[in-house]
Amino acid sequence: LEPVFVETSYERKDEVVIKVLYEGKPAEGVTIFNPFHKELAKTDTNGIARIRVEDLKMKENYYALVCFYKLKISDPKADYLWLITSLTWQR
């Protein structure tokens, strides 16, 4: 699970555009949270989510997001696999 910037906060001061990939392909339905566990967005069919930069602020000049992706699996011990990853940056 890989979140990458499509447009960074430096190109648009108020918003970041994130594309989330799973196995190199866009991942639809990835839930994106801020560092304080508030749900902010879900990725669309192209794996894209737009998020206000202010919503991702941890403290002055530090930002983070957390991605959760639920995959249905065929395993007698479990129904789903949860993938979780985070992205942090400093401005």
Short mmCIF file of C-alpha atoms in Angstrom, two decimals:
data_model
loop_
_atom_site.label_atom_id
_atom_site.label_comp_id
_atom_site.label_asym_id
_atom_site.label_seq_id
_atom_site.Cartn_x
_atom_site.Cartn_y
_atom_site.Cartn_z
CA LEU A 1 0.00 0.00 0.00
CA GLU A 2 1.67 3.17 -1.18
CA PRO A 3 0.35 6.73 -0.83
CA VAL A 4 2.03 9.23 -3.17
CA PHE A 5 1.55 12.93 -3.81
CA VAL A 6 -0.06 13.86 -7.11
CA GLU A 7 -0.09 17.56 -6.25
CA THR A 8 1.84 18.69 -3.21
CA SER A 9 0.94 21.36 -0.71
CA TYR A 10 3.61 23.52 -2.36
CA GLU A 11 1.64 23.61 -5.62
CA ARG A 12 -1.69 24.27 -3.88
CA LYS A 13 -1.35 25.88 -0.52
CA ASP A 14 -4.67 24.62 0.88
CA GLU A 15 -4.96 21.05 -0.48
CA VAL A 16 -2.97 17.90 -1.20
CA VAL A 17 -3.95 15.32 -3.77
CA ILE A 18 -2.92 11.79 -2.82
CA LYS A 19 -2.95 8.71 -5.03
CA VAL A 20 -2.91 5.38 -3.20
CA LEU A 21 -1.52 2.34 -4.98
CA TYR A 22 -1.79 -1.33 -4.09
CA GLU A 23 0.53 -3.67 -5.97
CA GLY A 24 1.29 -0.78 -8.34
CA LYS A 25 -2.36 -0.13 -9.28
CA PRO A 26 -4.81 2.54 -8.02
CA ALA A 27 -6.64 1.38 -4.90
CA GLU A 28 -10.31 2.34 -4.63
CA GLY A 29 -11.98 2.72 -1.24
CA VAL A 30 -8.87 3.38 0.86
CA THR A 31 -9.91 5.29 3.98
CA ILE A 32 -7.63 8.19 4.88
CA PHE A 33 -7.36 9.46 8.45
CA ASN A 34 -5.51 12.38 9.97
CA PRO A 35 -2.86 11.77 12.69
CA PHE A 36 -5.57 12.06 15.36
CA HIS A 37 -7.72 9.22 13.93
CA LYS A 38 -10.35 11.40 12.27
CA GLU A 39 -11.59 10.01 8.95
CA LEU A 40 -11.06 12.57 6.19
CA ALA A 41 -11.60 10.90 2.82
CA LYS A 42 -11.83 7.74 0.73
CA THR A 43 -10.05 7.19 -2.54
CA ASP A 44 -12.07 7.16 -5.76
CA THR A 45 -11.87 4.62 -8.60
CA ASN A 46 -8.54 6.13 -9.66
CA GLY A 47 -7.08 5.83 -6.15
CA ILE A 48 -7.26 9.62 -5.70
CA ALA A 49 -8.26 11.63 -2.63
CA ARG A 50 -8.17 15.39 -2.08
CA ILE A 51 -7.51 16.56 1.46
CA ARG A 52 -7.18 19.97 3.06
CA VAL A 53 -3.62 20.45 4.32
CA GLU A 54 -4.86 21.98 7.56
CA ASP A 55 -6.70 18.71 8.38
CA LEU A 56 -3.39 16.80 8.24
CA LYS A 57 -1.44 19.07 10.58
CA MET A 58 0.21 17.36 13.58
CA LYS A 59 1.97 20.48 14.84
CA GLU A 60 3.57 23.53 13.28
CA ASN A 61 5.12 22.51 9.91
CA TYR A 62 4.54 18.76 10.49
CA TYR A 63 1.85 16.80 8.63
CA ALA A 64 0.70 13.18 8.46
CA LEU A 65 -1.97 10.91 7.02
CA VAL A 66 -2.81 7.28 7.63
CA CYS A 67 -4.30 4.93 5.01
CA PHE A 68 -6.46 1.88 5.84
CA TYR A 69 -7.31 -0.66 3.15
CA LYS A 70 -9.53 -3.70 3.73
CA LEU A 71 -9.03 -6.66 1.37
CA LYS A 72 -11.28 -9.69 1.14
CA ILE A 73 -9.15 -12.85 1.33
CA SER A 74 -9.80 -16.55 0.96
CA ASP A 75 -8.35 -17.89 4.18
CA PRO A 76 -10.28 -20.13 6.57
CA LYS A 77 -8.78 -18.22 9.52
CA ALA A 78 -9.86 -14.73 8.42
CA ASP A 79 -12.29 -12.95 6.10
CA TYR A 80 -10.28 -9.77 5.55
CA LEU A 81 -6.75 -8.45 5.56
CA TRP A 82 -6.23 -4.88 6.81
CA LEU A 83 -3.33 -2.95 5.31
CA ILE A 84 -2.27 0.22 7.11
CA THR A 85 0.41 2.70 6.13
CA SER A 86 1.27 6.29 6.94
CA LEU A 87 2.91 9.22 5.23
CA THR A 88 4.51 12.07 7.15
CA TRP A 89 6.28 15.18 5.95
CA GLN A 90 7.71 18.43 7.12
CA ARG A 91 7.27 21.74 5.38
#
